[in-house]
PDB file of C-alpha atoms in Angstrom:
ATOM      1  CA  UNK B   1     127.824  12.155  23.396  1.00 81.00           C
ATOM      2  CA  UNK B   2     128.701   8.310  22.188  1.00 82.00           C
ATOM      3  CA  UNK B   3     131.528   8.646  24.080  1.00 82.00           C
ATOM      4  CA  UNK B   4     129.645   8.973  27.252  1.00 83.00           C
ATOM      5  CA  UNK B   5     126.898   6.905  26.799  1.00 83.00           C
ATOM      6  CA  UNK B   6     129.573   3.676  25.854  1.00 82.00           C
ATOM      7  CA  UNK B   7     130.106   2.782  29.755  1.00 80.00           C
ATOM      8  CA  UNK B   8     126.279   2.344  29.912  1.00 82.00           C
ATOM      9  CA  UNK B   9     126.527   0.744  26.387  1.00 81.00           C
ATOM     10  CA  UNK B  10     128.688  -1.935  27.568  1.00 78.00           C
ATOM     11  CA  UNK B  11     126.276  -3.244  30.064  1.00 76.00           C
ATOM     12  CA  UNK B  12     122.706  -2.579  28.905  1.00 81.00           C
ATOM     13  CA  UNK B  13     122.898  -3.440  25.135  1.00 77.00           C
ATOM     14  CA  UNK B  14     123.242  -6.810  23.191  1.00 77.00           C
ATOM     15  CA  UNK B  15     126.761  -7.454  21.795  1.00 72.00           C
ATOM     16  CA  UNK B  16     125.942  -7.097  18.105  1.00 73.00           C
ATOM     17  CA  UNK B  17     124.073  -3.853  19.243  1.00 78.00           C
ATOM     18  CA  UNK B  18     127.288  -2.279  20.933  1.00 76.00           C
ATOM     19  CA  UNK B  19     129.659  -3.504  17.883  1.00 72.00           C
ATOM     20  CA  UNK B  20     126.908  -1.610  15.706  1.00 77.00           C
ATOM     21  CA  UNK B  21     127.004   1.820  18.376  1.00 79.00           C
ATOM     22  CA  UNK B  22     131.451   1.150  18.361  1.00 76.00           C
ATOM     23  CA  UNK B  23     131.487   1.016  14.476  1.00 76.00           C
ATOM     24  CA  UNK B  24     129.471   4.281  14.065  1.00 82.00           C
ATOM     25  CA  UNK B  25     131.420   6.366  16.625  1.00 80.00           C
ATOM     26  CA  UNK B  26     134.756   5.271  15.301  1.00 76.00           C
ATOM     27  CA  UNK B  27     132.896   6.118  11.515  1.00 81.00           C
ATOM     28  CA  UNK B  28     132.132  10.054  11.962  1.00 81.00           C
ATOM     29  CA  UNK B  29     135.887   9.680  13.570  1.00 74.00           C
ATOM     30  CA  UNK B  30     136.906   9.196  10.337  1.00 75.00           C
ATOM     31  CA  UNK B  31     134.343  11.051   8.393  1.00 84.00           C
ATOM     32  CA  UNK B  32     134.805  14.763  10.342  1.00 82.00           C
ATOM     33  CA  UNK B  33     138.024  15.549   8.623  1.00 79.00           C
ATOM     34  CA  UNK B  34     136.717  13.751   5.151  1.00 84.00           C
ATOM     35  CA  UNK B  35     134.459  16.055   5.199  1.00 87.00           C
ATOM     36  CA  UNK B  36     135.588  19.189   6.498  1.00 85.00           C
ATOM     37  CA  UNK B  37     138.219  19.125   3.545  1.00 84.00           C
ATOM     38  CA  UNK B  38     135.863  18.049   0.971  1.00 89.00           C
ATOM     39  CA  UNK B  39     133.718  20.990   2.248  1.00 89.00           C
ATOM     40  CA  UNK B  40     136.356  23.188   3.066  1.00 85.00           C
ATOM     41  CA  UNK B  41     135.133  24.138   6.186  1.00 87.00           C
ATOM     42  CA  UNK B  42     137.183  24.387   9.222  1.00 88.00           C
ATOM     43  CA  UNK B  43     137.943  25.836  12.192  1.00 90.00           C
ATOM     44  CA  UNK B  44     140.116  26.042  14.971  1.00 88.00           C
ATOM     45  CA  UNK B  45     137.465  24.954  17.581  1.00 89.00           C
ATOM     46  CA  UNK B  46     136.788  22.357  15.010  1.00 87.00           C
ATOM     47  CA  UNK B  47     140.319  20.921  15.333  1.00 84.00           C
ATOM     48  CA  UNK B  48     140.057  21.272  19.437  1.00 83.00           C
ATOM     49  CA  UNK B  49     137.448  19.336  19.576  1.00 85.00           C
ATOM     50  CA  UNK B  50     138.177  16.180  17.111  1.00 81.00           C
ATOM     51  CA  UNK B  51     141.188  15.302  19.271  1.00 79.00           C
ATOM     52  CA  UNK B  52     139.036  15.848  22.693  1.00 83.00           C
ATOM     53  CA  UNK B  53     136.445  13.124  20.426  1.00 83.00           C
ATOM     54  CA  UNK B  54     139.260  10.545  20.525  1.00 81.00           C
ATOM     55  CA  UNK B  55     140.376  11.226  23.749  1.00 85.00           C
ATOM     56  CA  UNK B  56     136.778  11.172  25.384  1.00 87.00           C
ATOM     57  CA  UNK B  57     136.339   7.530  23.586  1.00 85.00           C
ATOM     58  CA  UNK B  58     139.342   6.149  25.003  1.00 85.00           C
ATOM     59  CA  UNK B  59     138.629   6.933  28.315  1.00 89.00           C
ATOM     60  CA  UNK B  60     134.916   6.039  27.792  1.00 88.00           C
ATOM     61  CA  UNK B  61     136.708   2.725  26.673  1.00 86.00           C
ATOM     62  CA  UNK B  62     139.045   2.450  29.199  1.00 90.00           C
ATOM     63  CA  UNK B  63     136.560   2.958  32.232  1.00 88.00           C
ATOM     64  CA  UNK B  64     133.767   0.852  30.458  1.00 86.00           C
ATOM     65  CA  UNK B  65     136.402  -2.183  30.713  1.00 88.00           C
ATOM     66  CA  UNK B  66     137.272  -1.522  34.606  1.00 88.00           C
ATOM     67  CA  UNK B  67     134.968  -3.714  35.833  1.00 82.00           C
ATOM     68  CA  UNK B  68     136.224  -6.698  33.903  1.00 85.00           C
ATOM     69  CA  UNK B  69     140.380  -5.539  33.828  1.00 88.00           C
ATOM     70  CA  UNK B  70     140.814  -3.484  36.957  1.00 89.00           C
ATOM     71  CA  UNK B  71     144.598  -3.203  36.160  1.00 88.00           C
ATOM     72  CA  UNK B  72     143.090  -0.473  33.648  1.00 91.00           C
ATOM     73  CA  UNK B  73     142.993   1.890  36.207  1.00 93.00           C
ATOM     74  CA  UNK B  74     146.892   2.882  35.628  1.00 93.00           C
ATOM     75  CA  UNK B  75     146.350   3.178  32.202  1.00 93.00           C
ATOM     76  CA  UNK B  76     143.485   5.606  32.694  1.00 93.00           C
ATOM     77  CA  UNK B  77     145.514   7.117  35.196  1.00 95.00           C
ATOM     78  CA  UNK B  78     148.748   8.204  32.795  1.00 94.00           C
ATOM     79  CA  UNK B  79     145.937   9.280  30.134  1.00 93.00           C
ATOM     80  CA  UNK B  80     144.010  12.137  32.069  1.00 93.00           C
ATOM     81  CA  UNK B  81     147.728  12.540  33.517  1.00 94.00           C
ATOM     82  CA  UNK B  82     148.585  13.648  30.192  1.00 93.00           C
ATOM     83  CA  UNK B  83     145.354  15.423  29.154  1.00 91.00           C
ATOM     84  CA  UNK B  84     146.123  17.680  32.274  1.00 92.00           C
ATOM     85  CA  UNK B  85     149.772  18.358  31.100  1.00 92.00           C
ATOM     86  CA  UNK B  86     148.627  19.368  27.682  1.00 89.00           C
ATOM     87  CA  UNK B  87     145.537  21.165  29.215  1.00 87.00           C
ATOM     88  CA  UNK B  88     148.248  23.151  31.177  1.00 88.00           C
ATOM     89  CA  UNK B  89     150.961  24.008  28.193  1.00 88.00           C
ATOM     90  CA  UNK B  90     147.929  25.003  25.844  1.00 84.00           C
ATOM     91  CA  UNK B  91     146.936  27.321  28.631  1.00 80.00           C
ATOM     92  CA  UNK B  92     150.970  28.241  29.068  1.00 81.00           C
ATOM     93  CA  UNK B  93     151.011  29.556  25.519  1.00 82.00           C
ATOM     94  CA  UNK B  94     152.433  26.463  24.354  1.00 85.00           C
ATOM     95  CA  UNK B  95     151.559  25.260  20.893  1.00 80.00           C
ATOM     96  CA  UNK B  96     151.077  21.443  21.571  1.00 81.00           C
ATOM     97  CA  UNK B  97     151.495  19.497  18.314  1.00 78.00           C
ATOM     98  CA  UNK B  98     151.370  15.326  17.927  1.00 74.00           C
ATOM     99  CA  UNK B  99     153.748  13.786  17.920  1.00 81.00           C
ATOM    100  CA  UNK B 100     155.209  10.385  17.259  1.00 86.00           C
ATOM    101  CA  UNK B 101     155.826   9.496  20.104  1.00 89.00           C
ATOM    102  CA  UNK B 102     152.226  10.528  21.123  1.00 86.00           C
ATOM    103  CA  UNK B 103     150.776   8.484  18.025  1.00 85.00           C
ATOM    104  CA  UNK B 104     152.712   5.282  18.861  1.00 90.00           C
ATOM    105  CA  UNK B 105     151.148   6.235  22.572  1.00 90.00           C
ATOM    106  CA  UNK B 106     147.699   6.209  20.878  1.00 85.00           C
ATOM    107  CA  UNK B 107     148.467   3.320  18.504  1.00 87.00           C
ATOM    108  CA  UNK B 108     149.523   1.382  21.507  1.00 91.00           C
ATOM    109  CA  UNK B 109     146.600   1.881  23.780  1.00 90.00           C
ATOM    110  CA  UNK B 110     144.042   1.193  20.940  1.00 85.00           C
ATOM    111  CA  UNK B 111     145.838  -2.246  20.538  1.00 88.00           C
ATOM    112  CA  UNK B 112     145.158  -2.833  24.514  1.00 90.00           C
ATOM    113  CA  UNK B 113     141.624  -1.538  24.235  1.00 87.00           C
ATOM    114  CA  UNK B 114     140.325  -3.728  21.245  1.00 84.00           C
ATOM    115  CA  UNK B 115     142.758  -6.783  23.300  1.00 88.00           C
ATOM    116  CA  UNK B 116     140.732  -6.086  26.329  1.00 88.00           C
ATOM    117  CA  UNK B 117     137.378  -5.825  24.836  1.00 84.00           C
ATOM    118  CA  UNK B 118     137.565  -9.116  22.853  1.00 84.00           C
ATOM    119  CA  UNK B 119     138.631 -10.874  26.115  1.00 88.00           C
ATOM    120  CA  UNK B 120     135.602  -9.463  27.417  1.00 85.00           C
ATOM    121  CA  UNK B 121     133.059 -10.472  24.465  1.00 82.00           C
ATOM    122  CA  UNK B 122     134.692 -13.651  23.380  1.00 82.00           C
ATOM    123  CA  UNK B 123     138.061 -14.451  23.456  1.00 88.00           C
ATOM    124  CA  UNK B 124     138.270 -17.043  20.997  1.00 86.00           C
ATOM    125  CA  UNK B 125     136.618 -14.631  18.185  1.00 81.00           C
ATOM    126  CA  UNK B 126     140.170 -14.319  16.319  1.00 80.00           C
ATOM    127  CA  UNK B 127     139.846 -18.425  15.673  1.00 82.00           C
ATOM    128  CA  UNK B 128     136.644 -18.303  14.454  1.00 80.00           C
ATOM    129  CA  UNK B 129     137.372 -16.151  11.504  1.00 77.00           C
ATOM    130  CA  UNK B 130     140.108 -18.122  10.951  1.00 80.00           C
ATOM    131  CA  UNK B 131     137.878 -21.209  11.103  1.00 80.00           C
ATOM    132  CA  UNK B 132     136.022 -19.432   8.099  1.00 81.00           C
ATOM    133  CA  UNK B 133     138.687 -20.798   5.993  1.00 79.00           C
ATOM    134  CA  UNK B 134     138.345 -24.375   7.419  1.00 78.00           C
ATOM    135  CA  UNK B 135     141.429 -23.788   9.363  1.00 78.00           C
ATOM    136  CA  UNK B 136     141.296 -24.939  13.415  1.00 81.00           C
ATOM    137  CA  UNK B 137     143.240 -23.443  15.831  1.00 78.00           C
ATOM    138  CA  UNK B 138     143.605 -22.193  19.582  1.00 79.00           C
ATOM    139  CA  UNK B 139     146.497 -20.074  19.617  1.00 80.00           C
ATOM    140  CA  UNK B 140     144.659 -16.617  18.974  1.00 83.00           C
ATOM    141  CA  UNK B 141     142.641 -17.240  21.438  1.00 89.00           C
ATOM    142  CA  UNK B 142     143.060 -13.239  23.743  1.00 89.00           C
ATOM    143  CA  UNK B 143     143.445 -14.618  27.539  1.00 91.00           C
ATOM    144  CA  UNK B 144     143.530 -12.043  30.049  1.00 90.00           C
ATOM    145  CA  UNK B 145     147.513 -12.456  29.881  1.00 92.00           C
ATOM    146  CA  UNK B 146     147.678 -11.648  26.885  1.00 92.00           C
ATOM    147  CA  UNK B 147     145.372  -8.406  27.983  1.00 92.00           C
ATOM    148  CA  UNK B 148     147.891  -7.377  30.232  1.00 94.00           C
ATOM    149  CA  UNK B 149     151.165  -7.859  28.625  1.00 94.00           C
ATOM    150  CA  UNK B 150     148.685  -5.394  25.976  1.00 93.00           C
ATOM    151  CA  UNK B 151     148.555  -3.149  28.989  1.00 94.00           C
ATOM    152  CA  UNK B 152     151.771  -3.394  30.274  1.00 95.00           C
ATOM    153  CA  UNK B 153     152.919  -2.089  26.652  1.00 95.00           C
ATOM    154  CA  UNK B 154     150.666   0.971  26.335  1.00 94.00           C
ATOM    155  CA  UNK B 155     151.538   1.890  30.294  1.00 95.00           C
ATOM    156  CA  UNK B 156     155.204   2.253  28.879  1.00 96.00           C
ATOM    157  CA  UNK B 157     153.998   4.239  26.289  1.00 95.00           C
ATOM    158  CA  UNK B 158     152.265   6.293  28.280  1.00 95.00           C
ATOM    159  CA  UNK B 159     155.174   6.889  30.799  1.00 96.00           C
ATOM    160  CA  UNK B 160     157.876   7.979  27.309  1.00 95.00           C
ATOM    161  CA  UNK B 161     154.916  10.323  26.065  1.00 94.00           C
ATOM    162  CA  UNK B 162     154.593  11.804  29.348  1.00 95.00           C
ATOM    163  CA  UNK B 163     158.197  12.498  30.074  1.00 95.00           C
ATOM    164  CA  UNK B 164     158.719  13.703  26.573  1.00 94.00           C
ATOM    165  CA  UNK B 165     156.074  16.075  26.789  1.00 93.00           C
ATOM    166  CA  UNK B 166     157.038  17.545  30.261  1.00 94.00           C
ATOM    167  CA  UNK B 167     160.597  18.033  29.012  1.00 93.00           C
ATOM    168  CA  UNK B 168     158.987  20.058  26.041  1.00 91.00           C
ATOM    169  CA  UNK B 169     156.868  21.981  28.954  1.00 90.00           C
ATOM    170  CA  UNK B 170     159.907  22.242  31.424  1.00 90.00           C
ATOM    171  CA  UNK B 171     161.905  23.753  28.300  1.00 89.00           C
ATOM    172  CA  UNK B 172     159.197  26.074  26.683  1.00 86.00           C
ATOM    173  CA  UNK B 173     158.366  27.814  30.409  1.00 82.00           C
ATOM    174  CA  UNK B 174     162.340  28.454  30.952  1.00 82.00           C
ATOM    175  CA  UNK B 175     162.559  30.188  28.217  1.00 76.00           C
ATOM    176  CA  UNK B 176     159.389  32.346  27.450  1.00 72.00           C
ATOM    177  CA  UNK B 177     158.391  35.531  29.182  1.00 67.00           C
ATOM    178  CA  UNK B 178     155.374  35.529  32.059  1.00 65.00           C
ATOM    179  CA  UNK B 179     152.809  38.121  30.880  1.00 66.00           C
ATOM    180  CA  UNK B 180     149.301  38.492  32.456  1.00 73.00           C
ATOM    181  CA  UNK B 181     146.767  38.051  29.860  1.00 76.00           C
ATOM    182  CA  UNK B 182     142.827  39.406  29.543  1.00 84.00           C
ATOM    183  CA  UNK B 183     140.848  36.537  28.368  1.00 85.00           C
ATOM    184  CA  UNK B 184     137.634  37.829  25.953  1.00 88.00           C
ATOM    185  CA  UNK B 185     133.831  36.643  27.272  1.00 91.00           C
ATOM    186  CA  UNK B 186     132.832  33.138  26.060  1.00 90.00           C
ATOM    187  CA  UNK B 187     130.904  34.466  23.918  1.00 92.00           C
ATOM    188  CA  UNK B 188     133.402  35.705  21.907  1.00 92.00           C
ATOM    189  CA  UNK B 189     135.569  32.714  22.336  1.00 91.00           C
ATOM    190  CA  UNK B 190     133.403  30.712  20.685  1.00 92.00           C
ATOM    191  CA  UNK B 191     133.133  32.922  18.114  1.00 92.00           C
ATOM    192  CA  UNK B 192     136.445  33.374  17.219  1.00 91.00           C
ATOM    193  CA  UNK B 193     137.204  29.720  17.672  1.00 92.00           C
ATOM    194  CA  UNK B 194     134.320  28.759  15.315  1.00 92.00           C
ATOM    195  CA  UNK B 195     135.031  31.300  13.099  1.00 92.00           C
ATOM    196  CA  UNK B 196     136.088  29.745   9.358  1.00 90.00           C
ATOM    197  CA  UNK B 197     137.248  33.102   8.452  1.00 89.00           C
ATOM    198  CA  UNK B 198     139.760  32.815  10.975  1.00 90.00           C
ATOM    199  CA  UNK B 199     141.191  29.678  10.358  1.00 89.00           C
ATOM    200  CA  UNK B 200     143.833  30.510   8.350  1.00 88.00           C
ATOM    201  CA  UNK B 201     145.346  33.006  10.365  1.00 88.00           C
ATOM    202  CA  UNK B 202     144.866  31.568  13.789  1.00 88.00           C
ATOM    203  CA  UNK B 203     145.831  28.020  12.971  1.00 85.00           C
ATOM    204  CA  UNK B 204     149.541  28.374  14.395  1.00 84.00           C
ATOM    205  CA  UNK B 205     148.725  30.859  16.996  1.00 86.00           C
ATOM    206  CA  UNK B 206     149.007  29.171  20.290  1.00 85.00           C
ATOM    207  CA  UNK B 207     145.226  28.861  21.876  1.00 86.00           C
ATOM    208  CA  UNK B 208     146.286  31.440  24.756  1.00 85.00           C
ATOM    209  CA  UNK B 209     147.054  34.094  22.299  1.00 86.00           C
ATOM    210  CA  UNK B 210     143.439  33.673  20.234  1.00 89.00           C
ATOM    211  CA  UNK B 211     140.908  33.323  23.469  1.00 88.00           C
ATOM    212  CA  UNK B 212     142.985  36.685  24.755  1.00 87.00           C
ATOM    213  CA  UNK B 213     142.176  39.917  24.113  1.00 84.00           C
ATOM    214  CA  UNK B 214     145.535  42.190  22.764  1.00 71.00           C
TER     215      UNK B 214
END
């Protein structure tokens, strides 16, 4: 829901505010596994959905800082290009795992994110915290060059991660067999997706094969 909200954020809240609503949503982030290990609850709805959290806030990110970098659009583009390839091998029977090449993606646009944002919200911020220690300087000041050289990086990304994956797709739908599948109500999909009983022995079943009924 933070994730949705941030594109309103941006605009309609103070600076310190936003930084505050940013450092909380990037928090449970981190947190959700903590503490789904510490009390060993977990699910595989539960791991659907904390990748679809990050995903959701980059995007929220990404269209939140359109109006001030419109090159962002091609960046946003290649993302939900990607979200629809995975969308479509999860629903191929595919088990779609990360990768590194899709964290060094991730990595990459993060960089270009926070670059972009500090442009926005003051550029010379990296100098004044160097100025803490009675040190002047200029040259980490984020110009909107330096934004898109950022951008330029993570759109390369992007491109690799999306090749890579669609070889893995291409590969995967040579070689498996087409069967027509009977998907259970959403009711029960929930259910067995939320189900911590489950977990263990639907963790490596590709998604296809649990929401289907056998």
């Amino acid at each position: 829901f933070g994730a949705v909200l941030l594109p309103i954020a941006f605009k309609m809240v103070s600076v310190p505010l936003l930084i505050s609503i940013l450092a909380v949503l990037f928090l449970t982030d981190f947190l959700d596994g903590k503490l789904s290990r510490f009390w060993k609850v977990r699910t595989v709805g539960g791991s659907l959905l904390d990748p679809l959290g990050d995903k959701m806030l980059a995007i929220s990110c990404m269209i939140a800082l359109l109006f001030d970098h419109s090159f962002l659009w091609a960046l946003l583009f290649l993302e939900m290009l990607i979200i629809g390839l995975n969308l479509y091998r999860t629903l191929s029977g595919e088990v779609v795992r990360v990768s590194f090449i899709g964290k060094t993606k991730t990595w990459l646009l993060s960089i270009a994110l926070i670059m972009g944002a500090i442009n926005v919200f003051n550029p010379h911020i990296l100098n004044d915290l160097v100025g803490i220690f009675g040190i002047k300087i200029e040259v980490l000041t984020i110009t909107s060059e330096i934004v898109f050289s950022g951008v330029m990086c993570a759109i390369g990304s992007e491109v690799v991660t999306f090749v890579a994956y669609l070889k893995e797709s291409l590969e995967y739908n040579k070689n498996r067999k087409t069967q027509k599948k009977k998907f259970r109500s959403l009711k029960d999909i929930i259910k067995v997706l939320f189900d911590e009983e489950r977990y263990f022995e639907d963790k490596d079943k590709p998604l296809i094969e649990i929401i289907s009924v056998k």
